[in-house]
Tab-separated table of C-alpha atoms in Angstrom:
chain	number	residue	atom	x	y	z
A	1	MET	CA	24.933	37.956	-37.798
A	2	LYS	CA	25.323	34.376	-36.785
A	3	LEU	CA	28.438	32.636	-37.190
A	4	SER	CA	29.698	28.755	-36.856
A	5	ILE	CA	32.296	26.641	-38.193
A	6	CYS	CA	31.896	22.755	-39.255
A	7	ASN	CA	33.719	20.717	-36.836
A	8	GLU	CA	35.275	18.321	-39.495
A	9	ILE	CA	37.710	21.051	-40.078
A	10	LEU	CA	39.422	20.193	-36.690
A	11	GLY	CA	39.035	16.233	-36.679
A	12	LYS	CA	36.959	14.103	-34.731
A	13	ASP	CA	36.856	15.595	-31.640
A	14	LEU	CA	33.993	17.091	-30.742
A	15	VAL	CA	35.619	19.230	-27.569
A	16	LYS	CA	37.993	20.674	-29.326
A	17	ALA	CA	35.409	22.265	-31.920
A	18	ALA	CA	33.734	23.445	-29.187
A	19	GLU	CA	36.235	24.729	-27.605
A	20	VAL	CA	37.530	26.658	-30.618
A	21	ALA	CA	34.192	27.844	-31.818
A	22	SER	CA	33.723	29.619	-28.439
A	23	LYS	CA	37.061	30.994	-28.226
A	24	VAL	CA	37.312	32.742	-31.511
A	25	GLY	CA	33.236	34.142	-30.587
A	26	CYS	CA	30.823	31.854	-32.901
A	27	GLN	CA	27.440	31.114	-31.917
A	28	GLY	CA	27.144	27.954	-33.172
A	29	VAL	CA	29.063	24.672	-34.892
A	30	GLU	CA	27.757	22.556	-37.913
A	31	LEU	CA	28.351	18.961	-37.568
A	32	ALA	CA	28.981	16.024	-39.663
A	33	HIS	CA	28.090	12.729	-38.129
A	34	PHE	CA	30.465	10.946	-39.864
A	35	THR	CA	33.055	12.537	-37.093
A	36	PHE	CA	30.785	10.668	-34.057
A	37	CYS	CA	28.858	7.785	-35.507
A	38	THR	CA	28.504	5.843	-38.455
A	39	LYS	CA	24.474	6.095	-38.671
A	40	PRO	CA	22.413	7.992	-36.642
A	41	SER	CA	20.316	5.765	-35.984
A	42	ASP	CA	23.328	4.114	-34.143
A	43	LEU	CA	23.090	6.646	-31.214
A	44	SER	CA	20.854	6.452	-28.136
A	45	ILE	CA	19.286	9.508	-26.664
A	46	GLY	CA	21.775	9.542	-24.059
A	47	GLU	CA	24.651	9.710	-26.243
A	48	LYS	CA	22.801	12.461	-28.401
A	49	GLY	CA	22.289	14.217	-25.125
A	50	LYS	CA	25.995	14.412	-24.537
A	51	ILE	CA	26.997	15.469	-27.595
A	52	LYS	CA	24.749	18.365	-27.336
A	53	GLU	CA	25.717	19.435	-23.931
A	54	ILE	CA	29.392	19.624	-25.363
A	55	PHE	CA	28.067	22.306	-27.298
A	56	SER	CA	25.498	23.969	-25.230
A	57	SER	CA	27.901	24.121	-22.152
A	58	ARG	CA	30.092	26.462	-23.963
A	59	GLY	CA	27.300	28.876	-24.962
A	60	LEU	CA	26.790	27.215	-28.433
A	61	GLU	CA	24.317	25.916	-30.907
A	62	ILE	CA	23.921	23.126	-33.168
A	63	CYS	CA	23.020	25.067	-36.257
A	64	ALA	CA	23.304	22.145	-38.700
A	65	LEU	CA	24.194	18.789	-39.835
A	66	HIS	CA	26.030	18.144	-43.550
A	67	TRP	CA	28.071	15.833	-45.429
A	68	ILE	CA	25.036	14.208	-44.701
A	69	TYR	CA	25.329	11.098	-47.026
A	70	ALA	CA	28.986	10.305	-46.684
A	71	SER	CA	28.155	7.663	-43.914
A	72	PRO	CA	27.465	4.644	-43.466
A	73	PRO	CA	29.530	3.656	-46.878
A	74	GLY	CA	27.097	3.116	-50.243
A	75	LEU	CA	24.374	5.578	-49.751
A	76	LYS	CA	23.170	6.300	-53.033
A	77	LEU	CA	20.063	8.488	-54.010
A	78	PHE	CA	19.741	7.481	-57.984
A	79	SER	CA	20.437	3.704	-57.266
A	80	LYS	CA	18.482	1.656	-59.793
A	81	SER	CA	17.583	0.047	-57.149
A	82	GLU	CA	14.325	0.581	-55.595
A	83	GLU	CA	15.197	-1.136	-51.732
A	84	LYS	CA	18.458	1.197	-52.107
A	85	ARG	CA	17.060	4.273	-52.911
A	86	ARG	CA	14.708	3.778	-49.938
A	87	GLU	CA	17.647	2.990	-47.360
A	88	ALA	CA	18.662	6.299	-48.387
A	89	LEU	CA	15.472	7.590	-47.517
A	90	LYS	CA	15.416	6.181	-44.463
A	91	HIS	CA	18.506	7.701	-43.648
A	92	THR	CA	17.678	10.901	-44.419
A	93	PHE	CA	14.693	10.541	-41.738
A	94	ASP	CA	17.252	9.524	-39.024
A	95	VAL	CA	18.990	12.393	-40.169
A	96	VAL	CA	16.117	14.622	-39.245
A	97	ASP	CA	16.032	12.741	-36.090
A	98	LEU	CA	19.206	13.311	-34.790
A	99	ALA	CA	19.047	16.890	-35.752
A	100	ALA	CA	15.976	17.434	-34.043
A	101	ASP	CA	17.364	15.548	-30.899
A	102	LEU	CA	20.598	18.006	-31.589
A	103	GLY	CA	18.518	21.150	-31.563
A	104	ALA	CA	19.637	21.737	-34.991
A	105	LYS	CA	17.586	23.704	-38.080
A	106	VAL	CA	19.300	22.605	-40.947
A	107	ILE	CA	19.998	20.163	-42.920
A	108	VAL	CA	22.798	20.367	-46.073
A	109	VAL	CA	22.548	17.961	-48.907
A	110	GLY	CA	25.790	17.908	-50.626
A	111	SER	CA	27.637	14.750	-50.310
A	112	PRO	CA	28.637	15.151	-53.986
A	113	LYS	CA	29.142	11.655	-54.976
A	114	GLN	CA	25.862	10.052	-53.288
A	115	ARG	CA	23.501	12.183	-55.477
A	116	GLU	CA	25.444	11.385	-58.688
A	117	ILE	CA	23.141	10.603	-61.328
A	118	PRO	CA	24.885	6.983	-62.689
A	119	PRO	CA	25.218	6.556	-66.653
A	120	GLU	CA	22.457	4.020	-66.887
A	121	VAL	CA	19.473	6.101	-65.371
A	122	PRO	CA	17.535	8.813	-67.533
A	123	ARG	CA	18.236	12.172	-66.043
A	124	LYS	CA	14.195	12.778	-66.399
A	125	THR	CA	14.070	9.816	-64.516
A	126	ALA	CA	16.267	10.900	-61.924
A	127	GLU	CA	14.582	14.354	-61.792
A	128	GLU	CA	11.523	12.320	-60.975
A	129	TRP	CA	12.833	10.180	-58.309
A	130	ALA	CA	14.529	13.472	-56.790
A	131	VAL	CA	11.340	15.789	-56.458
A	132	ASP	CA	9.086	12.157	-54.767
A	133	PHE	CA	12.248	11.706	-52.448
A	134	PHE	CA	12.638	15.004	-51.222
A	135	ARG	CA	9.040	15.796	-50.871
A	136	LYS	CA	8.879	12.400	-48.707
A	137	ALA	CA	11.763	13.927	-46.411
A	138	GLY	CA	10.346	17.449	-46.702
A	139	ASP	CA	7.109	16.064	-45.196
A	140	TYR	CA	8.963	14.224	-42.722
A	141	ALA	CA	11.145	17.075	-41.889
A	142	GLU	CA	8.510	19.417	-41.479
A	143	ASP	CA	7.020	17.016	-38.399
A	144	ARG	CA	10.320	17.601	-36.992
A	145	GLY	CA	10.761	21.306	-37.459
A	146	ILE	CA	13.648	20.472	-39.616
A	147	ILE	CA	14.577	22.622	-43.031
A	148	ILE	CA	16.333	20.639	-45.643
A	149	ALA	CA	18.758	22.956	-47.615
A	150	LEU	CA	19.669	22.089	-51.125
A	151	GLU	CA	23.132	22.656	-52.008
A	152	PRO	CA	24.428	23.690	-55.151
A	153	LEU	CA	27.732	21.887	-56.246
A	154	PRO	CA	30.105	22.268	-59.257
A	155	ALA	CA	30.023	20.268	-61.893
A	156	GLU	CA	33.212	19.044	-61.812
A	157	ASP	CA	31.805	17.694	-58.047
A	158	THR	CA	28.764	16.133	-59.113
A	159	ASN	CA	26.238	15.838	-61.997
A	160	PHE	CA	23.260	17.078	-59.974
A	161	ILE	CA	22.262	20.412	-58.784
A	162	ASN	CA	25.338	22.398	-59.836
A	163	THR	CA	23.552	26.280	-59.968
A	164	THR	CA	21.670	27.572	-57.555
A	165	GLU	CA	19.056	28.192	-59.869
A	166	GLU	CA	18.894	24.440	-60.254
A	167	ALA	CA	18.514	24.490	-56.534
A	168	VAL	CA	15.433	26.191	-56.749
A	169	LYS	CA	14.147	24.796	-59.609
A	170	LEU	CA	13.958	21.398	-57.748
A	171	ALA	CA	12.967	22.885	-54.393
A	172	GLU	CA	9.490	24.423	-56.465
A	173	LYS	CA	8.857	21.234	-58.351
A	174	ILE	CA	8.996	19.586	-54.462
A	175	SER	CA	6.580	22.662	-52.806
A	176	SER	CA	7.122	22.286	-49.361
A	177	ARG	CA	8.073	24.567	-47.052
A	178	TYR	CA	10.865	22.852	-45.399
A	179	VAL	CA	12.976	22.034	-48.461
A	180	ARG	CA	14.774	25.223	-49.149
A	181	VAL	CA	18.567	26.149	-50.557
A	182	MET	CA	21.820	26.829	-49.693
A	183	VAL	CA	24.742	28.854	-50.791
A	184	ASP	CA	28.609	27.873	-50.750
A	185	LEU	CA	30.529	31.108	-51.601
A	186	MET	CA	33.671	29.312	-52.541
A	187	HIS	CA	31.268	27.198	-55.017
A	188	VAL	CA	29.766	30.188	-56.360
A	189	VAL	CA	33.308	31.191	-57.479
A	190	ARG	CA	33.690	27.731	-58.643
A	191	SER	CA	30.955	27.309	-60.456
A	192	SER	CA	31.007	31.077	-61.977
A	193	GLU	CA	27.699	31.709	-60.950
A	194	ASN	CA	26.871	35.740	-60.177
A	195	LEU	CA	26.602	36.534	-56.438
A	196	ASP	CA	24.608	39.809	-56.772
A	197	GLU	CA	22.162	37.899	-59.493
A	198	ILE	CA	21.770	34.769	-56.320
A	199	LEU	CA	20.953	37.342	-54.111
A	200	GLU	CA	18.287	39.397	-56.088
A	201	LYS	CA	16.478	36.532	-57.207
A	202	TYR	CA	16.930	33.687	-54.740
A	203	LEU	CA	17.511	35.217	-51.486
A	204	ASP	CA	13.908	34.184	-49.829
A	205	TRP	CA	15.082	30.610	-50.497
A	206	ILE	CA	18.371	30.394	-48.458
A	207	VAL	CA	18.550	29.385	-45.673
A	208	HIS	CA	21.967	28.767	-44.877
A	209	ILE	CA	25.443	29.844	-45.859
A	210	HIS	CA	29.227	28.177	-46.350
A	211	ILE	CA	32.375	30.158	-46.690
A	212	PRO	CA	35.979	29.058	-47.303
A	213	ASP	CA	38.476	30.986	-45.344
A	214	ILE	CA	40.542	33.679	-45.709
A	215	TYR	CA	43.237	32.371	-47.668
A	216	TYR	CA	41.197	30.861	-50.699
A	217	LYS	CA	42.545	33.480	-52.980
A	218	PRO	CA	39.701	33.150	-55.815
A	219	LEU	CA	37.102	34.749	-53.694
A	220	ASN	CA	37.486	38.058	-51.855
A	221	LEU	CA	35.992	36.830	-48.342
A	222	ARG	CA	35.078	40.303	-47.164
A	223	GLU	CA	33.432	41.570	-50.217
A	224	ALA	CA	31.213	38.526	-50.346
A	225	VAL	CA	29.963	38.683	-46.902
A	226	THR	CA	29.257	42.362	-47.428
A	227	LYS	CA	27.097	41.829	-50.207
A	228	VAL	CA	25.079	38.702	-48.423
A	229	LEU	CA	24.672	40.822	-45.045
A	230	LYS	CA	23.666	43.894	-47.338
A	231	SER	CA	21.306	41.758	-49.048
A	232	GLY	CA	19.290	40.888	-45.541
A	233	TYR	CA	20.242	37.477	-44.820
A	234	LYS	CA	20.158	36.864	-41.167
A	235	GLU	CA	20.708	32.873	-40.928
A	236	TYR	CA	24.196	31.093	-40.327
A	237	ILE	CA	27.596	31.859	-41.660
A	238	SER	CA	29.584	28.715	-41.675
A	239	LEU	CA	32.951	28.387	-41.727
A	240	GLU	CA	33.303	24.757	-43.915
A	241	HIS	CA	36.745	25.242	-45.724
A	242	ILE	CA	40.109	25.075	-44.797
A	243	SER	CA	42.867	26.051	-47.413
A	244	PRO	CA	45.959	23.504	-47.814
A	245	GLY	CA	48.837	24.234	-46.135
A	246	VAL	CA	47.103	26.284	-43.147
A	247	ARG	CA	46.641	25.370	-39.796
A	248	PRO	CA	43.005	24.907	-38.716
A	249	GLU	CA	42.995	26.636	-35.793
A	250	GLU	CA	44.798	29.287	-37.301
A	251	SER	CA	42.503	29.585	-40.197
A	252	ILE	CA	39.461	29.676	-37.975
A	253	GLU	CA	40.185	32.556	-36.048
A	254	LYS	CA	41.346	35.082	-38.682
A	255	THR	CA	38.780	34.057	-40.814
A	256	ILE	CA	36.137	34.466	-37.808
A	257	SER	CA	38.096	37.398	-37.105
A	258	LEU	CA	37.170	39.110	-40.420
A	259	VAL	CA	33.837	38.290	-40.970
A	260	LYS	CA	32.915	39.888	-37.151
A	261	LYS	CA	34.406	42.805	-38.223
A	262	ILE	CA	32.103	43.396	-41.559
A	263	GLN	CA	30.199	46.256	-40.636
A	264	VAL	CA	26.779	47.167	-43.430
């Protein structure tokens, strides 16, 4: 089992994220680039090297990047403007380059509002655009050895890719070994999906998993992670959600401690 934390749950201090992750016994940290730059293309190779060193010097790897469309402002995957769609694709290439330079292997496509299908764009058109968009992104990612992971998010957050089945069906249409799927155990609950069914049907597609902290009451975290581990999943499990009213450091310590004790 490989464990990580998402750095933005501790703010923008990368050193603090590295120190906390190391202290609680994680193997990696997952980064949101908006915490250290507006655009990945703004960073020099030297600056990327310094970011990587913050974690590698503490025995940690940067396992993934997420919130990839949260910055710069204005990115839209389904804009009617072809220029805006090209801008989003170029940004995706830049995130792939950032991941490769930092040693990450996965980029997570979450960013619910940036992938919202606007009312003026027919769903069929948006789906055709998505296949073309992520096929091109997958080709670019393959050249850098990076996997793009589509994240299902609840319908209340976005109107595009709401279930694991939808994510897998889109990935099947894209037909690239470098476009796969990730699962957030909190969103499985929020979308009323069945975790047993997901693991039985789609395990081969899943390359990354997010979890909420132990204070997220709708989910029995120990039970859910036990199911994940029993399924044979061996990639990163990354803590992303901290419940309101809880100190992040306390939440991280207790959550990671609980997960590390799970035996299957």
